[in-house]
Each structure stands twice: as structure tokens, then as C-alpha cells.
Short mmCIF file of C-alpha atoms in Angstrom, two decimals:
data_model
loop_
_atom_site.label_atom_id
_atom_site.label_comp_id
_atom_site.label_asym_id
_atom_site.label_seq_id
_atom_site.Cartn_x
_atom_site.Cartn_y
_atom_site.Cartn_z
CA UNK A 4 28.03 53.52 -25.20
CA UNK A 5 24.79 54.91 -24.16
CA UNK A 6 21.81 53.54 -22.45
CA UNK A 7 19.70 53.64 -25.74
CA UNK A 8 22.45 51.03 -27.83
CA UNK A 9 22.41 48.13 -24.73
CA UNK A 10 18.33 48.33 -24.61
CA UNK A 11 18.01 47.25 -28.56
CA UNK A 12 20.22 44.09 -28.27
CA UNK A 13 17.58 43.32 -24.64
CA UNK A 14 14.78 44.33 -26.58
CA UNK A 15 15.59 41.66 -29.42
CA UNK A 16 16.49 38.92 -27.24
CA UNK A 17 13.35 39.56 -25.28
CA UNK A 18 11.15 39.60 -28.57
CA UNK A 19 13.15 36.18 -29.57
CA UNK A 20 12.98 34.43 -26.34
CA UNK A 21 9.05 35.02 -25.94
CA UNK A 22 8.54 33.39 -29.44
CA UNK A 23 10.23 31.07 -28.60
CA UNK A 24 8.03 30.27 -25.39
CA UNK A 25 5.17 31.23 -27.87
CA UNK A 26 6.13 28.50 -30.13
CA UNK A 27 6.80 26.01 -26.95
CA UNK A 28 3.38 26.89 -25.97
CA UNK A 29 1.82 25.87 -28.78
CA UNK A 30 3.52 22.55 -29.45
CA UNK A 31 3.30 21.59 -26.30
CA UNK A 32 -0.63 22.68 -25.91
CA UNK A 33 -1.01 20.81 -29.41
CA UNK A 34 0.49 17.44 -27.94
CA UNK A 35 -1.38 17.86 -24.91
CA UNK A 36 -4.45 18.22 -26.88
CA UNK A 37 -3.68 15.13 -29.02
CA UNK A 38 -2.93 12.59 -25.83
CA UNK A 39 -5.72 13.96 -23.36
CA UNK A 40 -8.43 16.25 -25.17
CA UNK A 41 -11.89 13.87 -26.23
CA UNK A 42 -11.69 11.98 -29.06
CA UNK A 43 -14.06 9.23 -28.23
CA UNK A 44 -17.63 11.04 -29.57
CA UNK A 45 -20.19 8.95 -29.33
CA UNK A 46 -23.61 9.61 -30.16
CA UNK A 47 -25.95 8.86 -27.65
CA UNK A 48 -24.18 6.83 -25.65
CA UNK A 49 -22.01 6.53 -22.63
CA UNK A 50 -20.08 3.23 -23.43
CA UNK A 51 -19.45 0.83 -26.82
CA UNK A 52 -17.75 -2.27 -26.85
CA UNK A 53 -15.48 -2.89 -29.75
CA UNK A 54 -13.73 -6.64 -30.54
CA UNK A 55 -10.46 -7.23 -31.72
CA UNK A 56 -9.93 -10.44 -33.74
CA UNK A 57 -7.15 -12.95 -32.59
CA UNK A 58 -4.20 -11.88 -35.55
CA UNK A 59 -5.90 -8.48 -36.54
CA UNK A 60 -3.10 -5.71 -37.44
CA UNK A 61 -2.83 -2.32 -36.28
CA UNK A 62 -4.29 -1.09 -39.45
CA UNK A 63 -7.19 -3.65 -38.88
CA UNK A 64 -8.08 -1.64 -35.72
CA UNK A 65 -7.56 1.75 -37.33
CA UNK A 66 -10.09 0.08 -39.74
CA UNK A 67 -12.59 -1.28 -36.93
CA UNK A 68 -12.57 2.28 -35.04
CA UNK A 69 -13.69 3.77 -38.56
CA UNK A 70 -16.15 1.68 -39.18
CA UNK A 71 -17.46 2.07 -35.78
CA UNK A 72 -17.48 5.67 -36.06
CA UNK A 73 -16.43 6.35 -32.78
CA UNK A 74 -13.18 8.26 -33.14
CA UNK A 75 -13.61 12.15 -34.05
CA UNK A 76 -10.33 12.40 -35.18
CA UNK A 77 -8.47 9.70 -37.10
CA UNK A 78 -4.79 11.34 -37.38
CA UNK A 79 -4.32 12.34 -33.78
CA UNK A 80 -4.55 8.38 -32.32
CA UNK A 81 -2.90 7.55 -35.31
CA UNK A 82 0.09 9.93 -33.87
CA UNK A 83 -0.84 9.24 -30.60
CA UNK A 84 -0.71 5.29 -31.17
CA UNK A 85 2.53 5.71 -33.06
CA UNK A 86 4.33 7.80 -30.05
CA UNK A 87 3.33 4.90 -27.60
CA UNK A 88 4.72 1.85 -29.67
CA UNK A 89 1.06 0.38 -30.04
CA UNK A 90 1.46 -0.75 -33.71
CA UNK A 91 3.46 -3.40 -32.41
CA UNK A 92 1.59 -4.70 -29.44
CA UNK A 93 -2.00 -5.02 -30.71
CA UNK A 94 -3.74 -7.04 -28.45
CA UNK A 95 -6.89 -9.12 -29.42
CA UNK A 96 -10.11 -8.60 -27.26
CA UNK A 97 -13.08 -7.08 -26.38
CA UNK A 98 -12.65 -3.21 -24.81
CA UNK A 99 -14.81 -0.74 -23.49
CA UNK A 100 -14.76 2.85 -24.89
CA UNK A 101 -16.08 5.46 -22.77
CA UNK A 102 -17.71 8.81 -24.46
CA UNK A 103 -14.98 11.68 -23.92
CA UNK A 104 -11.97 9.23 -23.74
CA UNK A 105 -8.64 10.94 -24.65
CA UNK A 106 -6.23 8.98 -27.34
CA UNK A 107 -3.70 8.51 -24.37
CA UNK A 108 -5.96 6.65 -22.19
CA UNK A 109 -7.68 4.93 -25.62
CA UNK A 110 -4.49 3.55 -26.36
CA UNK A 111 -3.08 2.93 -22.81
CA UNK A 112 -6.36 0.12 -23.11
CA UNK A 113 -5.89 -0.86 -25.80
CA UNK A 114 -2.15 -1.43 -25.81
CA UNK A 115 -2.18 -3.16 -21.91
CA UNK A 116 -4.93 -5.63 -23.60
CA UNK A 117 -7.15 -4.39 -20.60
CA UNK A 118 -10.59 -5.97 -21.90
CA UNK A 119 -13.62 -6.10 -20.25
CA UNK A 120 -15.09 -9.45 -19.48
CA UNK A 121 -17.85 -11.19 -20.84
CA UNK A 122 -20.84 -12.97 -18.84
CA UNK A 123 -21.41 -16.07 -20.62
CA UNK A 124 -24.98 -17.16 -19.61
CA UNK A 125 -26.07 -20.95 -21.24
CA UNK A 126 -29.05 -22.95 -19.40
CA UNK A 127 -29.38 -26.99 -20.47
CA UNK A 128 -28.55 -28.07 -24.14
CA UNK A 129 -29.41 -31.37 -26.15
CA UNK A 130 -26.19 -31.62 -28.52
CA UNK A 131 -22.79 -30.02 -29.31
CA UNK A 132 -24.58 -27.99 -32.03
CA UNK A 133 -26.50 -26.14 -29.69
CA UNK A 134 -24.26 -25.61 -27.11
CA UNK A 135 -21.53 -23.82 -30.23
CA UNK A 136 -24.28 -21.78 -31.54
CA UNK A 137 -25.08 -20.33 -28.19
CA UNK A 138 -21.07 -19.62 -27.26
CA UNK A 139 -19.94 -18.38 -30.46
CA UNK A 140 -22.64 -16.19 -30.05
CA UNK A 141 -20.79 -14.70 -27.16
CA UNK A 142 -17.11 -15.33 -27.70
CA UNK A 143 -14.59 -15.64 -30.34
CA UNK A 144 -13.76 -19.37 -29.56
CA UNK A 145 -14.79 -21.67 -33.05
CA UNK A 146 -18.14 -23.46 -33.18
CA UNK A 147 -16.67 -26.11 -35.84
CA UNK A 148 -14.05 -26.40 -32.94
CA UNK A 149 -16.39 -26.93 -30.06
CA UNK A 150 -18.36 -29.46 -31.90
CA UNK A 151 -15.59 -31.35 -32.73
CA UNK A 152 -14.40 -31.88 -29.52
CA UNK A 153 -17.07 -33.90 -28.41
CA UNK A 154 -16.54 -36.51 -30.77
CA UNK A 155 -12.38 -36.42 -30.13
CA UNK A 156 -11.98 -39.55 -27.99
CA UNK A 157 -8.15 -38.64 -27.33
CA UNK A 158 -9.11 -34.89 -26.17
CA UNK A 159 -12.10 -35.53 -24.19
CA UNK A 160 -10.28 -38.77 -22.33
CA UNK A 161 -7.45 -35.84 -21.57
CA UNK A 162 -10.68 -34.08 -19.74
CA UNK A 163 -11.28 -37.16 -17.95
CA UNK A 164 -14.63 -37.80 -19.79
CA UNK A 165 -15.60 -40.03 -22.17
CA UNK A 166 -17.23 -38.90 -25.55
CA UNK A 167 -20.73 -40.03 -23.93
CA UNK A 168 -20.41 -38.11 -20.79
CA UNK A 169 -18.48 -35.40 -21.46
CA UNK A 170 -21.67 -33.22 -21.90
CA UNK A 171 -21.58 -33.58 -18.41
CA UNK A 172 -18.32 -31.11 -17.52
CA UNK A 173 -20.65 -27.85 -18.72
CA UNK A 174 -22.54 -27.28 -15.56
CA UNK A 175 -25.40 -24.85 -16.79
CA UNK A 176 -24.70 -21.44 -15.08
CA UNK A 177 -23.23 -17.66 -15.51
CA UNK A 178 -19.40 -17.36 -15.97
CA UNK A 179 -17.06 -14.12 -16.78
CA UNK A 180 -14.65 -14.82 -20.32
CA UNK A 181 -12.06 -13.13 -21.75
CA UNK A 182 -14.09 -12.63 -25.48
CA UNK A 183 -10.84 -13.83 -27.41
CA UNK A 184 -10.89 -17.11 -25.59
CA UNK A 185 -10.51 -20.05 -28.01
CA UNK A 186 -12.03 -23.33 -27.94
CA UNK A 187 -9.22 -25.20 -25.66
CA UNK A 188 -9.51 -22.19 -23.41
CA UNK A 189 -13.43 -22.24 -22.71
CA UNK A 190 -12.65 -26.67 -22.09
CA UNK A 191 -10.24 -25.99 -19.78
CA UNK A 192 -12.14 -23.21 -18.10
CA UNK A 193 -15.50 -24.89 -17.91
CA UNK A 194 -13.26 -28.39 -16.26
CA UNK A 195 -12.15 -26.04 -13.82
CA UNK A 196 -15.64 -25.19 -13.30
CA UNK A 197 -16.85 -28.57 -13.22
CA UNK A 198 -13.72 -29.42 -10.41
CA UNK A 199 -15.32 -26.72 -8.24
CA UNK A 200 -18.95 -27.27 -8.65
CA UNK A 201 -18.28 -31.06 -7.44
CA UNK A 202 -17.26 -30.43 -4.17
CA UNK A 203 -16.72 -32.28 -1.44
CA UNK A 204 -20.31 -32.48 -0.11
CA UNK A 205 -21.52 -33.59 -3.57
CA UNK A 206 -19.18 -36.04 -3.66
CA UNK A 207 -20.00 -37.96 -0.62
CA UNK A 208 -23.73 -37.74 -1.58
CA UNK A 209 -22.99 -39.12 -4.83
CA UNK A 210 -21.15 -42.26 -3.26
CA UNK A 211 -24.19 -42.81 -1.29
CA UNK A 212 -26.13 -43.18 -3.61
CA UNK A 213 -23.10 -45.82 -5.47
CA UNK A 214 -22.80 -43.22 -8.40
CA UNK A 215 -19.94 -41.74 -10.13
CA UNK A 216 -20.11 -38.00 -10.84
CA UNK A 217 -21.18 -38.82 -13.95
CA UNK A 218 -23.48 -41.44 -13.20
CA UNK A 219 -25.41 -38.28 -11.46
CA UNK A 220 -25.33 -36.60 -13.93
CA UNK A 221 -26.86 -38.73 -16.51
CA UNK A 222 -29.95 -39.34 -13.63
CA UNK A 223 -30.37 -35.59 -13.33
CA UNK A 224 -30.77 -35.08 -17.16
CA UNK A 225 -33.81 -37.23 -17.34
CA UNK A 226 -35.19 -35.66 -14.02
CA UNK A 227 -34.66 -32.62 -16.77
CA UNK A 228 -36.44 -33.60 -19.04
CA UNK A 229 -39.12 -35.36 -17.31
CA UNK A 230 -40.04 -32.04 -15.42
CA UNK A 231 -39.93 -28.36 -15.67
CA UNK A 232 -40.74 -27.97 -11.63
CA UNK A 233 -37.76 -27.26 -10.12
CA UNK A 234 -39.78 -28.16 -6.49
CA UNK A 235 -40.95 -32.09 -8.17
CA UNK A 236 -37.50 -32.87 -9.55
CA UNK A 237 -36.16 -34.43 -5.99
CA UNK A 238 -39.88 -36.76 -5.98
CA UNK A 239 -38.98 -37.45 -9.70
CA UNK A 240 -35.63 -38.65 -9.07
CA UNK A 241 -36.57 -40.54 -5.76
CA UNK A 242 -38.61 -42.50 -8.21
CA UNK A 243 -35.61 -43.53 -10.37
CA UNK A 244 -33.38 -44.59 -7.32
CA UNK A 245 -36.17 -46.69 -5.65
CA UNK A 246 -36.11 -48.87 -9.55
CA UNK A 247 -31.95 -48.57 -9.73
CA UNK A 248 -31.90 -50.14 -6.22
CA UNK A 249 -34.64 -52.83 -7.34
CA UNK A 250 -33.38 -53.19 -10.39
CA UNK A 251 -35.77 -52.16 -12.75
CA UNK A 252 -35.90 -50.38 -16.12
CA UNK A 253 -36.43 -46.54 -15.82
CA UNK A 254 -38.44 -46.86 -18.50
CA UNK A 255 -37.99 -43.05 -18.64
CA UNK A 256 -39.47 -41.50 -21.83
CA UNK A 257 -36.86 -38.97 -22.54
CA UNK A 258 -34.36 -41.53 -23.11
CA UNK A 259 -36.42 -42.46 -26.27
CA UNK A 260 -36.94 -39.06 -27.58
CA UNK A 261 -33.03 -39.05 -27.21
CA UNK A 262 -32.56 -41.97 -28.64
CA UNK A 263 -34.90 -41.12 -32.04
CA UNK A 264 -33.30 -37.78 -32.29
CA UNK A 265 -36.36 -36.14 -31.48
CA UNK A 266 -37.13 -33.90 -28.86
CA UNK A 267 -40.53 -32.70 -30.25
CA UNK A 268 -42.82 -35.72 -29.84
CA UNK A 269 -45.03 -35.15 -27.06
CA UNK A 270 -46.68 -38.86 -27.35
CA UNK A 271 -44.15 -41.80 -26.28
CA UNK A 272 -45.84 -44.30 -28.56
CA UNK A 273 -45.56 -48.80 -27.89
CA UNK A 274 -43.43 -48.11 -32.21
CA UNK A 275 -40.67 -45.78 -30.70
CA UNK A 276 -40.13 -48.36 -27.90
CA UNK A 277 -38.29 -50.75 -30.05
CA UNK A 278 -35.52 -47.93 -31.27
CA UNK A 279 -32.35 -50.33 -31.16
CA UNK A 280 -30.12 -47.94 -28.79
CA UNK A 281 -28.28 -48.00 -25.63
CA UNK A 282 -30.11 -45.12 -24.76
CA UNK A 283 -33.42 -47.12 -24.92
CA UNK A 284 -33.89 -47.55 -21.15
CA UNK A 285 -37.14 -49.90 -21.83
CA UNK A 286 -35.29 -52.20 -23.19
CA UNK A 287 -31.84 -51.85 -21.35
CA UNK A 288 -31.70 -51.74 -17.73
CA UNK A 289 -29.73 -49.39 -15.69
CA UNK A 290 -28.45 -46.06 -16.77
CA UNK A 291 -27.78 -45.08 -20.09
CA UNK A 292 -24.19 -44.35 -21.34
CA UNK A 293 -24.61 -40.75 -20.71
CA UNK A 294 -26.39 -37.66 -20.59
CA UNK A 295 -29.20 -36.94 -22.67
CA UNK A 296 -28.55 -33.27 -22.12
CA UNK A 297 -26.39 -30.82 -19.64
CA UNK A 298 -28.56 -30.88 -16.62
CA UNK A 299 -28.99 -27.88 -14.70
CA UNK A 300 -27.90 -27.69 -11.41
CA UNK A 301 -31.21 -27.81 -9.71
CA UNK A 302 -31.45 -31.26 -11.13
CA UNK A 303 -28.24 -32.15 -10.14
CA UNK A 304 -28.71 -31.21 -6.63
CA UNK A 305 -32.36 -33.05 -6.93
CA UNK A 306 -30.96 -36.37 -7.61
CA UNK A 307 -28.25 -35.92 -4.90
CA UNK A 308 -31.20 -34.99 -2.58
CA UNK A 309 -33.80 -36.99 -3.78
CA UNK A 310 -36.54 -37.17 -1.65
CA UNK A 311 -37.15 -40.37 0.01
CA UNK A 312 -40.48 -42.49 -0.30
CA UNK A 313 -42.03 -45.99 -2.39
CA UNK A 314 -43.57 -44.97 -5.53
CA UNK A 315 -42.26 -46.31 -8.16
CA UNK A 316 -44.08 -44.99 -11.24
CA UNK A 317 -45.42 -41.33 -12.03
CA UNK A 318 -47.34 -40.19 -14.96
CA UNK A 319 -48.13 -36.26 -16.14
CA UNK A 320 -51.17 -35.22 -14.63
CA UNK A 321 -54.21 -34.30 -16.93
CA UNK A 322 -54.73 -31.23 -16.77
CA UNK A 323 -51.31 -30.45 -18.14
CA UNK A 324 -49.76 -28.50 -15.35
CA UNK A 325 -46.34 -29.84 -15.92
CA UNK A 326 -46.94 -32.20 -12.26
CA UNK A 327 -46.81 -35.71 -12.12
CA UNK A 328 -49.45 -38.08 -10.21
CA UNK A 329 -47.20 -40.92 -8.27
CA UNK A 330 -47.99 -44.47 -7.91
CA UNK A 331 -46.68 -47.15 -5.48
CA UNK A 332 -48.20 -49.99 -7.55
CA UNK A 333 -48.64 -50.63 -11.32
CA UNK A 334 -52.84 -50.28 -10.65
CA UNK A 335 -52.33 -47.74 -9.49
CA UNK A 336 -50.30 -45.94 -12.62
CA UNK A 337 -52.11 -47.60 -15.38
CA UNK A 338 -55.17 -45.50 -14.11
CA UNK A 339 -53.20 -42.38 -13.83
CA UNK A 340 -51.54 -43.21 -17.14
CA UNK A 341 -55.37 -43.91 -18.79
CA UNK A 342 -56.92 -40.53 -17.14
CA UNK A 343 -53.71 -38.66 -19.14
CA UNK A 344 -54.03 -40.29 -21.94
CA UNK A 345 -57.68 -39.59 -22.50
CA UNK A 346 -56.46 -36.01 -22.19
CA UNK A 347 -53.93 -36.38 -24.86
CA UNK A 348 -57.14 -37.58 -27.12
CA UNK A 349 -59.24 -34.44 -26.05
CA UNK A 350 -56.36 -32.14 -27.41
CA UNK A 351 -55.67 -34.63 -30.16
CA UNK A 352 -52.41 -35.13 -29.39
CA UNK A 353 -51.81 -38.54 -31.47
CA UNK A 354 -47.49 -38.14 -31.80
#
């Protein structure tokens, strides 16, 4: 046979075999460019944050990437999603999508449940409500759920609280969540908190002064409210030990507000002293039952540093500054309490 009938046979199989490569080529360039090339587009931006629900679907985040608008092209994580199993290990949370991010590494996320944390910021609240509103804000965990728990006597006696005190476990401060956390979740995290916060240190103060944990922390959420200056609260709350020790009403204003439900007078008048409540701390000597709020830290540490010294009384100085004027005899206050409340007439400030 000559040379010319053995080259057509080569020449075939060499035409074949490069389609074939051809064809590899292109498949495999096609899956490459559905796991790794950009599919994340967003528009002006470097990062979004999208939340999963607790119980969503896979076709509820198909749906929450559309309406985000942040995938350029819908099919290839759908193929991409499918070829990793992630239809069936949708993970709830809160994930971070980076402008440019391939499906692979989009779905590698999102199938891991690698979230990004949340920091959780909440300063000193008044009631349950308050303290829902701000969290829910934040996290997924159930408002109707956190409110509830303070008036569970089984659950919060679990906690070690009571339903007075257990304001008292959520020290005021910044902590890192998991978004999807629910409302037993964020209890048992902020207890954990509260464990750590009370150290050793604070605990010895605290039996110094003969109080329970709690007990300081109902004495630091008047020194709250009585005073926005962080550098007066230790003075303030001097004052309350020197009449615990003697054993005399605190008299403390804020007590009454708490006790009338309202925070907003600004006039403590001889009418709202007869409120019938264990909170009334004119009438009922001692601490109250609990805290009137979650005190912040600084007042925390005040009272377990309170500064040492006689007065016994302490009235807002006139000119509205947001100090006090201290008194070591009751003379002495009324005239402090007279020069403030001539001030209170100048601004007409009658409730």
C-alpha cells in the first residue's frame, strides 16, 4: 500500500481527536466559567449582607438573591448550587457577598453556613419592650419571645433570677451574634455574659458592701437614673450606702417615676409620693425588689466603688448642669432643694 492510503486514515483520526479536545475545551472552559468566573455584580459596592430566615428553602434563597439583585446570572449558581448538593443543606444566617465572587466560592459560604457576625450594641433600657425592639432590630431572635420571658417565673428562676431582677443579667455593652440566634440563644448568651462580667473582684466588693449581685445592681440603676455624669455616679451612690447603713429611706426619685410608669416627669411632686408600690422607696425602706432599669456598667462599677464621705442628701444643682449639690445635714439640703426649685419655677417646670 502506498504512503498516500496510511496518511488519510492519520489525517482523520487527527481531525477527530482535535475535536474532540476542541469539544473538551469548551466544556471544560464553560464549567470553569460557571464555578469561578464573577457572578456577584454589585453596583457600587464592595460588600452586601444578605439574611437567611431560620426554615427558608433553597428556592427561598434563589428568591432572596433575585430580589437583591446581586447575582448576574441566575442559571449558572442554580447549576452550580445543584452540582455541590446545596439544595439540601441551606443554612439560615446572615452572609457577606463580596463584588466579583464566583458561584463556587458563593455557594461554598453559603452551604458551610459561614456567616458573618453581628455587633449587637444596646446601652440601659426601662422595660422588656424596649430592650425587644432594640434586638430584633439586629437579630432574628422574636420580640414577643423576649418579652415574654421576663414575666416566665419558671424560665427566668432556670437563669437564676427572679422576674424582678432578671433585668439585671443584660449588662449594657457590645457583643458579636450569630444573626439567626433565637430568643433562648441570646438568654443563654447574655448569662454567660453576665457570669463573666461578675468576676471575682466584683464579687468581693459586692460582699463588702453586704449585697448580692443583684442587690448592686438595683443601687446602680438609680445612681442611673439620678445622674448622667459618669465622674458623680461613685459620690451619688456613696450617698445611698451612708442611708442603707443608717437605715434610712433612699427616698430616691427615680424609684417613683418607676413606680408611676413614667419616666418623663421632670418634677417629683409631695401627690406621686403616695403611689402604693414596692418600688416607692419613700415609703418603703431599703432597696426595692429590683432594677428600675439595666444599669450600665459605669454605674455598676460606681456603686462597687463608691466614694467614701457623710453627706447624706444631694439635690440637682440650679443651673441645670446635670451635677448635684451634697448636703451632710437636712439644713443644709432643704436650701439646696429651695434654690432648685425656684429654678424649676423660672423655666416653669410645674410636672
Amino acid at each position: 500500500m502506498s504512503r498516500k492510503h496510511y496518511r488519510k486514515p492519520i489525517l482523520i483520526f487527527v481531525s477527530f481527536f482535535s475535536i474532540l479536545i476542541l469539544i473538551a475545551g469548551i466544556y471544560g472552559y464553560n464549567i470553569y466559567s460557571r464555578m469561578y468566573s464573577p457572578n456577584v455584580r454589585l453596583e457600587n459596592k464592595e460588600t452586601v449582607f444578605i439574611h437567611i430566615p431560620t426554615g427558608s428553602s433553597y428556592s427561598d434563597v434563589v428568591a432572596i438573591l433575585v430580589s437583591e439583585n446581586v447575582l448576574a446570572d441566575t442559571v449558572s449558581f442554580r447549576w452550580v448550587s445543584s452540582r455541590m448538593g446545596y439544595p439540601y443543606s441551606v443554612k439560615p444566617g446572615r452572609y457577606k457577598l463580596t463584588n466579583g465572587m464566583g458561584n463556587k466560592d458563593l455557594v461554598s459560604i453559603l452551604r458551610a453556613g459561614l456567616q458573618t457576625p453581628v455587633r449587637v450594641t444596646f446601652t440601659g433600657f426601662r422595660t422588656p419592650e424596649q430592650l425587644a425592639q432594640r434586638i430584633s432590630k439586629q437579630l432574628e431572635a422574636d420580640s414577643v419571645e423576649i418579652v415574654a420571658a421576663f414575666s416566665n417565673e419558671e424560665l427566668v428562676n432556670e437563669f437564676g433570677f427572679s422576674t424582678e431582677t432578671f433585668i439585671a443579667m443584660f449588662i449594657p455593652n457590645t457583643y458579636e451574634f450569630f444573626w439567626n440566634i433565637d430568643a433562648d440563644g441570646f438568654f443563654k448568651r447574655m448569662k454567660r455574659e453576665y457570669d463573666a462580667f461578675w468576676n471575682e473582684a466584683r464579687i468581693e466588693k459586692a460582699k463588702k458592701l453586704s449585697m448580692s449581685k443583684t442587690q448592686v445592681s438595683t443601687l446602680a440603676s438609680i445612681v442611673e437614673e439620678e445622674t448622667i455624669n459618669r465622674d458623680e455616679r461613685p459620690k451619688v451612690a456613696g450617698v445611698y450606702v451612708n442611708r442603707l447603713e443608717r437605715g434610712m429611706p433612699l427616698q430616691a426619685d427615680p424609684t417613683i417615676k418607676f413606680a408611676l410608669g413614667d419616666f418623663t416627669i421632670r418634677r417629683i411632686l409631695t401627690k406621686h409620693l403616695t403611689v402604693d408600690s414596692p418600688y416607692n422607696t419613700y415609703r418603703n425602706r431599703g432597696l426595692p425588689p429590683g432594677p428600675i432599669n439595666a444599669p450600665s456598667i459605669s454605674s455598676i462599677d460606681a456603686v462597687l466603688n463608691y466614694e467614701v464621705h457623710k453627706y447624706l442628701y444631694f439635690c440637682a444643682k440650679a443651673d441645670f448642669s446635670g451635677y448635684h449639690s451634697f448636703a451632710k445635714t437636712l439644713t443644709e439640703h432643704n436650701k439646696n432643694a429651695r434654690e432648685y426649685q425656684r429654678a424649676l419655677n423660672r423655666e416653669r417646670i410645674y410636672k
